[in-house]
Amino acid sequence: MNVEELVDKVASGEVKLHQVERYTNGDKRLATEVRRRALEKKLGVSLENIGHYSIDPERVIGKNIENMIGVVQIPMGVAGPLKINGEYAKGEFYIPLATTEGALVASVNRGCSALTAAGGVKTTIIDDKMTRAPLLKCPDARRAREVAEWVKGNIEYLQEKAVSKVTRHGKLRDVKPYIVGNNLYLRFEFETGDAMGMNMVTISSEEIMKVIEEHFPDVRYLALSGNVCVDKKPNAMNFINGRGKTVIAEAVIPREIVEKKLKTTPELIAEVNYRKNLVGSAQAGSYGFNAHFGNIVGAIFLATGQDEAQITEGSHGITLAEVTPEGDLYVSVTMPSLEIGTVGGGTRVPTQREALSIMGVAGGGDPPGTNAKKFAEIIAGAVLAGELSLLAAIAAKHLAKAHAELGR
């Protein structure tokens, strides 16, 4: 079958989208072209720009994408340099931001300038864990409690008998059980090194379920995820207990820098933050007591190959701003659930890996886990820059003007 015949058969539905590689002798680039041309023919549209890309389909099909037809391109800019005084990130960094929102990069850049002039951002990793919470159906609540107590007392045994069988990098460190009626939710906490770790903890959790069912024949494993993990949904669990990296970025900005670079005062920024981010968010029932964590987290996630659905939890967090006794501005961001990695998943895509290399965090760290923690500190610093700049723009009533000039 020649290419034109194959395009016709895919367009008619005689050959399914996922079957095309069978007819291209495994040539994934050609299969990508066939699917795109078939779609153009069937829908009567041009997909010329989607067909221009540098990514090699041979490297991503089957690992990062199925039924590939091309690539969507997002403009990427950089903000910085931003000075970070962290436990893992030390020095000045440029931050890659992939976005189509005009004014975002400029705003983060302004925040970086003010923070760096003030001496930089202090970052602190509070916790680091990836969770998965399988659901077990028990005969009754008392049996659920017995199972939970057994699991809590056998963490090392489960690591040896289950987790170590399927991964060299993951380590089961704890479990938090939740019982609702006869339902037992086991929120396992794992260390996952430089990987975000969802695949690792999912596979490990399934092996643990096999061990539990062997020990408790009257208990039935129903779901690998019982929605207490919590993954890719707004939730109080991650907001309070954390998931991924829990990180804080903070800085003290002298009054003269606030006035000169941000065109406002510490008092106005503190008041706007209190009335907007704290009171306003409480009124809205929001898990984001902040101005726009999601903007910066989203732009960095898209640039660096993170799981874009986890921008949801990345937008959780609290921004604080207060005037110090000396009249300067203290500002901080607390991010309880930053689910990121520097190996695996989308970080393998060449363009995303290059974006990670801009920050010096591409690939695994030495020792393992240090690159992902460094990356988390850089993200938190960038988020602080974005929060500071937006709060200042609102306080100075410059927000609409900036979007009119840069966003249209």
Coordinates of C-alpha atoms in Angstrom, one line a residue:
M1 CA 0.0 0.0 0.0
N2 CA 1.5 3.4 -1.0
V3 CA 1.2 6.5 1.2
E4 CA -1.7 8.1 -0.7
E5 CA -3.8 4.9 -0.4
L6 CA -3.0 4.7 3.3
V7 CA -4.1 8.4 3.8
D8 CA -7.4 7.5 2.1
K9 CA -7.9 4.5 4.2
V10 CA -7.2 6.4 7.4
A11 CA -9.5 9.2 6.3
S12 CA -12.3 6.8 5.6
G13 CA -11.8 5.0 8.9
E14 CA -10.9 1.7 7.3
V15 CA -7.5 2.0 9.0
K16 CA -7.7 3.2 12.6
L17 CA -5.5 6.0 13.8
H18 CA -3.6 3.8 16.2
Q19 CA -3.0 1.2 13.5
V20 CA -1.1 3.4 11.1
E21 CA 2.4 2.3 12.2
R22 CA 1.6 -1.3 11.1
Y23 CA 1.4 0.0 7.5
T24 CA 4.5 2.2 7.6
N25 CA 6.9 -0.6 8.7
G26 CA 7.2 1.1 12.1
D27 CA 8.3 4.4 10.6
K28 CA 6.8 6.8 13.2
R29 CA 7.6 10.0 11.4
L30 CA 5.8 8.8 8.3
A31 CA 2.9 7.5 10.4
T32 CA 2.6 11.0 12.0
E33 CA 2.4 12.6 8.5
V34 CA -0.2 10.1 7.3
R35 CA -2.5 10.8 10.3
R36 CA -2.2 14.5 9.8
R37 CA -2.9 14.4 6.1
A38 CA -5.8 12.0 6.7
L39 CA -7.3 14.4 9.2
E40 CA -6.8 17.4 6.8
K41 CA -8.6 15.4 4.0
K42 CA -11.5 14.3 6.3
L43 CA -12.1 17.7 7.9
G44 CA -11.2 20.0 5.1
V45 CA -8.7 22.0 7.1
S46 CA -5.0 22.8 6.8
L47 CA -2.6 21.6 9.6
E48 CA 0.5 23.0 8.0
N49 CA 1.9 24.6 11.1
I50 CA 1.2 21.6 13.3
G51 CA 3.3 19.7 10.8
H52 CA 6.5 21.8 11.4
Y53 CA 8.5 20.6 14.4
S54 CA 12.0 19.5 15.5
I55 CA 10.8 16.8 18.0
D56 CA 11.6 13.3 16.7
P57 CA 8.4 11.1 16.7
E58 CA 10.6 8.0 17.1
R59 CA 11.6 9.3 20.6
V60 CA 8.1 10.3 21.9
I61 CA 5.5 8.0 20.3
G62 CA 4.8 5.3 22.8
K63 CA 6.4 7.2 25.7
N64 CA 4.8 10.6 25.7
I65 CA 2.1 10.6 23.0
E66 CA -0.2 8.3 20.9
N67 CA -1.8 9.0 17.5
M68 CA 0.7 11.8 16.9
I69 CA -0.1 14.3 14.1
G70 CA 2.5 17.0 14.9
V71 CA 3.3 19.6 17.5
V72 CA 1.7 22.6 19.1
Q73 CA 4.2 25.4 19.6
I74 CA 4.0 27.8 22.6
P75 CA 6.2 30.9 22.7
M76 CA 8.8 30.7 25.4
G77 CA 10.6 33.6 27.1
V78 CA 12.9 33.9 30.1
A79 CA 12.8 36.0 33.2
G80 CA 15.8 36.8 35.3
P81 CA 18.3 36.7 36.5
L82 CA 16.8 35.8 39.9
K83 CA 19.2 35.4 42.9
I84 CA 18.2 32.4 45.1
N85 CA 19.7 31.6 48.4
G86 CA 18.4 28.1 48.8
E87 CA 19.4 24.8 50.3
Y88 CA 19.8 23.4 46.8
A89 CA 19.5 26.3 44.4
K90 CA 22.3 28.8 45.0
G91 CA 23.2 31.7 42.7
E92 CA 21.4 33.5 39.9
F93 CA 19.0 31.7 37.6
Y94 CA 17.1 32.4 34.4
I95 CA 13.6 31.0 34.4
P96 CA 12.0 29.6 31.1
L97 CA 8.3 30.5 30.8
A98 CA 6.1 29.1 28.0
T99 CA 3.0 31.1 27.6
T100 CA 0.7 33.0 25.3
E101 CA -0.3 35.5 27.9
G102 CA 1.2 38.9 27.2
A103 CA 2.7 40.7 30.2
L104 CA 3.4 37.6 32.2
V105 CA 7.1 37.2 31.4
A106 CA 7.6 41.0 31.8
S107 CA 5.9 40.9 35.2
V108 CA 7.9 38.0 36.5
N109 CA 11.0 39.7 35.2
R110 CA 10.2 42.8 37.1
G111 CA 9.8 40.8 40.3
C112 CA 13.1 39.0 39.7
S113 CA 14.8 42.4 39.4
A114 CA 13.4 43.7 42.7
L115 CA 14.1 40.5 44.6
T116 CA 17.7 40.2 43.3
A117 CA 18.3 43.9 44.1
A118 CA 17.1 43.1 47.6
G119 CA 19.7 40.4 48.1
G120 CA 17.7 37.4 46.7
V121 CA 15.1 34.9 47.7
K122 CA 15.5 32.5 50.6
T123 CA 14.0 29.1 49.8
T124 CA 13.3 26.2 52.2
I125 CA 12.1 22.6 51.4
I126 CA 9.7 21.6 54.1
D127 CA 8.7 18.1 52.8
D128 CA 9.2 15.9 49.8
K129 CA 6.9 12.9 49.1
M130 CA 4.8 11.5 46.3
T131 CA 1.5 9.7 47.4
R132 CA -0.9 7.1 46.1
A133 CA -4.0 6.0 48.0
P134 CA -5.5 2.7 47.0
L135 CA -9.0 1.8 48.2
L136 CA -9.7 -1.5 50.0
K137 CA -13.2 -2.8 50.8
C138 CA -13.3 -4.4 54.2
P139 CA -16.0 -6.4 56.0
D140 CA -16.5 -3.6 58.5
A141 CA -14.8 -0.6 60.1
R142 CA -13.1 -2.7 62.8
R143 CA -11.5 -4.9 60.2
A144 CA -10.4 -1.8 58.3
R145 CA -8.7 -0.5 61.5
E146 CA -6.9 -3.9 61.9
V147 CA -5.6 -3.8 58.4
A148 CA -4.5 -0.1 58.8
E149 CA -2.6 -0.9 62.0
W150 CA -0.9 -3.9 60.3
V151 CA 0.2 -1.8 57.4
K152 CA 1.5 1.0 59.6
G153 CA 3.6 -1.5 61.5
N154 CA 5.0 -3.2 58.4
I155 CA 6.5 -0.4 56.3
E156 CA 9.9 -2.0 56.0
Y157 CA 8.4 -5.4 55.2
L158 CA 6.2 -3.9 52.4
Q159 CA 9.3 -2.1 51.0
E160 CA 11.1 -5.4 50.9
K161 CA 8.3 -7.7 49.7
A162 CA 6.6 -5.3 47.2
V163 CA 8.2 -1.9 46.4
S164 CA 11.8 -3.2 45.9
K165 CA 10.5 -5.8 43.4
V166 CA 9.4 -3.1 41.0
T167 CA 11.7 -0.1 41.5
R168 CA 15.3 0.7 42.5
H169 CA 14.5 4.4 43.1
G170 CA 11.3 4.4 45.1
K171 CA 11.2 4.1 48.9
L172 CA 8.0 3.6 51.0
R173 CA 8.5 5.9 54.0
D174 CA 5.0 6.1 55.6
V175 CA 1.3 5.5 55.3
K176 CA -1.7 7.6 56.5
P177 CA -4.9 5.5 56.7
Y178 CA -8.4 7.0 56.3
I179 CA -11.5 4.9 57.1
V180 CA -15.0 5.7 55.9
G181 CA -17.5 3.0 56.9
N182 CA -16.0 -0.2 55.6
N183 CA -13.8 1.6 53.1
L184 CA -10.0 1.8 53.9
Y185 CA -8.0 4.4 52.0
L186 CA -4.2 3.9 52.5
R187 CA -2.4 7.1 51.5
F188 CA 1.2 5.8 50.9
E189 CA 4.1 8.3 51.0
F190 CA 7.1 7.5 48.9
E191 CA 10.5 9.1 48.2
T192 CA 11.0 9.1 44.4
G193 CA 14.4 10.8 43.9
D194 CA 14.5 13.2 40.9
A195 CA 11.4 11.8 39.3
M196 CA 8.0 13.3 39.9
G197 CA 7.2 9.6 40.6
M198 CA 3.6 9.0 39.8
N199 CA 4.3 5.9 37.7
M200 CA 6.7 4.7 40.3
V201 CA 4.3 4.9 43.2
T202 CA 1.4 3.6 41.2
I203 CA 3.2 0.4 40.3
S204 CA 4.6 0.1 43.8
S205 CA 1.2 0.5 45.4
E206 CA -0.3 -2.3 43.2
E207 CA 2.4 -4.6 44.5
I208 CA 1.6 -3.7 48.1
M209 CA -2.1 -4.5 47.4
K210 CA -1.1 -8.0 46.5
V211 CA 0.7 -8.5 49.7
I212 CA -2.2 -7.1 51.8
E213 CA -4.7 -9.4 50.0
E214 CA -2.5 -12.4 50.8
H215 CA -2.5 -11.5 54.5
F216 CA -6.2 -10.5 54.7
P217 CA -8.2 -12.8 52.3
D218 CA -11.5 -11.1 53.4
V219 CA -10.3 -7.7 52.3
R220 CA -10.9 -6.7 48.6
Y221 CA -8.7 -4.3 46.7
L222 CA -11.1 -2.2 44.6
A223 CA -9.2 0.8 43.2
L224 CA -5.5 1.7 42.8
S225 CA -6.5 5.3 43.4
G226 CA -9.2 6.0 45.9
N227 CA -9.0 9.8 45.2
V228 CA -7.3 10.5 48.6
C229 CA -3.9 10.7 46.9
V230 CA -4.9 13.5 45.6
D231 CA -4.0 13.8 42.0
K232 CA -4.9 16.5 39.5
K233 CA -7.9 17.9 41.4
P234 CA -8.4 20.9 43.8
N235 CA -8.4 19.5 47.3
A236 CA -7.9 20.2 50.9
M237 CA -5.7 17.1 51.5
N238 CA -2.7 18.3 49.5
F239 CA -3.2 21.9 50.7
I240 CA -2.9 20.8 54.3
N241 CA -0.6 17.7 54.1
G242 CA 1.3 18.4 51.0
R243 CA 2.2 16.3 48.0
G244 CA 5.4 16.4 45.9
K245 CA 7.6 19.2 47.2
T246 CA 6.4 21.5 49.9
V247 CA 8.5 24.6 49.6
I248 CA 8.6 28.2 50.9
A249 CA 10.2 31.2 49.3
E250 CA 10.6 34.5 51.2
A251 CA 12.4 37.8 51.0
V252 CA 12.7 41.1 52.8
I253 CA 12.7 44.0 50.3
P254 CA 13.9 47.4 51.5
R255 CA 11.4 50.3 51.2
E256 CA 13.5 52.2 48.7
I257 CA 13.5 49.2 46.3
V258 CA 9.8 48.8 46.6
E259 CA 9.3 52.5 45.9
K260 CA 11.9 52.7 43.1
K261 CA 11.4 49.5 41.2
L262 CA 7.7 48.6 42.1
K263 CA 6.3 52.2 42.2
T264 CA 4.4 51.6 45.4
T265 CA 4.9 51.2 49.1
P266 CA 5.2 48.2 51.5
E267 CA 2.0 49.3 53.3
L268 CA -0.1 49.2 50.1
I269 CA 1.3 45.8 49.0
A270 CA 0.6 44.4 52.4
E271 CA -2.9 45.7 52.5
V272 CA -3.7 44.6 48.9
N273 CA -2.4 41.1 49.8
Y274 CA -4.5 40.9 53.0
R275 CA -7.8 42.1 51.4
K276 CA -7.4 40.4 48.0
N277 CA -5.4 37.2 48.6
L278 CA -6.5 36.3 52.1
V279 CA -10.0 37.8 52.7
G280 CA -11.1 37.6 49.0
S281 CA -9.9 34.1 48.7
A282 CA -11.7 33.1 51.9
Q283 CA -14.9 34.6 50.6
A284 CA -14.5 32.6 47.3
G285 CA -13.7 29.3 49.2
S286 CA -10.4 29.1 47.2
Y287 CA -7.5 26.8 47.9
G288 CA -5.3 29.5 46.3
F289 CA -4.7 32.3 48.8
N290 CA -2.6 34.0 46.3
A291 CA -2.7 36.2 43.2
H292 CA -1.6 33.9 40.4
F293 CA 0.6 31.0 41.4
G294 CA -1.0 29.1 38.5
N295 CA 0.3 31.5 35.9
I296 CA 4.0 31.0 36.8
V297 CA 3.7 27.3 37.7
G298 CA 1.8 26.6 34.4
A299 CA 4.3 28.5 32.2
I300 CA 7.3 26.6 33.8
F301 CA 5.5 23.3 33.7
L302 CA 4.8 23.7 29.9
A303 CA 8.3 24.8 29.3
T304 CA 10.0 21.9 31.2
G305 CA 7.8 18.8 30.4
Q306 CA 5.9 18.5 33.7
D307 CA 2.5 17.0 34.0
E308 CA 0.3 20.0 33.0
A309 CA -2.7 18.6 34.9
Q310 CA -0.8 19.0 38.2
I311 CA -0.7 22.8 37.7
T312 CA -4.0 22.4 39.6
E313 CA -2.3 21.5 42.9
G314 CA 0.7 23.8 42.0
S315 CA -1.7 26.7 42.2
H316 CA -2.5 25.9 45.8
G317 CA -0.8 28.0 48.4
I318 CA -0.6 31.2 50.5
T319 CA 1.1 34.5 49.8
L320 CA 2.0 36.6 52.9
A321 CA 3.1 40.3 52.9
E322 CA 3.8 42.4 55.9
V323 CA 5.6 45.6 56.9
T324 CA 8.7 44.9 59.0
P325 CA 9.4 47.0 62.2
E326 CA 12.1 48.8 60.0
G327 CA 9.5 49.8 57.5
D328 CA 10.6 47.3 54.8
L329 CA 8.5 44.6 53.1
Y330 CA 8.5 40.9 54.1
V331 CA 6.9 38.7 51.4
S332 CA 6.6 34.9 51.1
V333 CA 4.9 32.2 49.2
T334 CA 4.1 28.8 50.7
M335 CA 3.6 26.0 48.1
P336 CA 2.3 22.8 49.7
S337 CA 2.0 20.7 46.6
L338 CA 4.6 21.2 43.9
E339 CA 4.7 17.9 41.9
I340 CA 7.7 18.1 39.7
G341 CA 10.6 16.1 38.4
T342 CA 13.8 16.4 36.3
V343 CA 13.8 12.9 34.9
G344 CA 11.2 10.8 33.2
G345 CA 7.9 11.7 31.5
G346 CA 7.9 14.9 29.5
T347 CA 11.4 15.9 30.7
R348 CA 12.8 13.5 28.1
V349 CA 11.4 15.6 25.2
P350 CA 14.4 17.5 23.8
T351 CA 13.0 21.0 23.9
Q352 CA 11.7 20.5 27.4
R353 CA 15.1 19.1 28.5
E354 CA 16.8 22.1 27.0
A355 CA 14.5 24.4 29.1
L356 CA 15.5 22.4 32.2
S357 CA 19.2 22.9 31.3
I358 CA 18.7 26.7 31.4
M359 CA 18.3 26.3 35.1
G360 CA 21.0 23.6 35.4
V361 CA 18.5 20.9 36.5
A362 CA 18.2 18.6 33.5
G363 CA 18.5 14.9 34.4
G364 CA 19.3 13.3 37.7
G365 CA 21.1 14.9 40.5
D366 CA 24.1 13.8 42.6
P367 CA 23.0 12.5 45.1
P368 CA 19.6 11.5 43.6
G369 CA 16.8 13.9 44.4
T370 CA 18.9 17.0 44.6
N371 CA 18.1 18.2 41.1
A372 CA 14.3 18.0 41.7
K373 CA 14.7 19.9 45.0
K374 CA 16.8 22.6 43.3
F375 CA 14.1 22.9 40.6
A376 CA 11.4 23.2 43.3
E377 CA 13.3 26.1 44.9
I378 CA 13.7 27.9 41.6
I379 CA 10.0 27.5 40.8
A380 CA 9.1 28.9 44.3
G381 CA 11.4 31.8 43.7
A382 CA 9.9 32.6 40.3
V383 CA 6.4 32.3 41.9
L384 CA 7.4 34.8 44.6
A385 CA 8.7 37.2 41.8
G386 CA 5.3 36.9 40.0
E387 CA 3.3 37.5 43.1
L388 CA 5.3 40.5 44.2
S389 CA 5.1 42.1 40.8
L390 CA 1.4 41.6 40.4
L391 CA 0.6 42.8 43.9
A392 CA 2.7 45.9 43.2
A393 CA 0.9 46.5 39.9
I394 CA -2.5 46.3 41.6
A395 CA -1.4 48.5 44.5
A396 CA -0.1 51.1 42.1
K397 CA -3.1 50.6 39.8
H398 CA -0.9 49.7 36.9
L399 CA -2.4 46.3 36.0
A400 CA -4.8 47.4 33.3
K401 CA -2.2 49.6 31.7
A402 CA 0.3 46.8 31.6
H403 CA -2.1 44.4 29.9
A404 CA -3.2 47.1 27.5
E405 CA 0.4 47.7 26.4
L406 CA 1.7 44.1 26.5
G407 CA -1.3 41.8 26.3
R408 CA -3.0 43.1 23.2

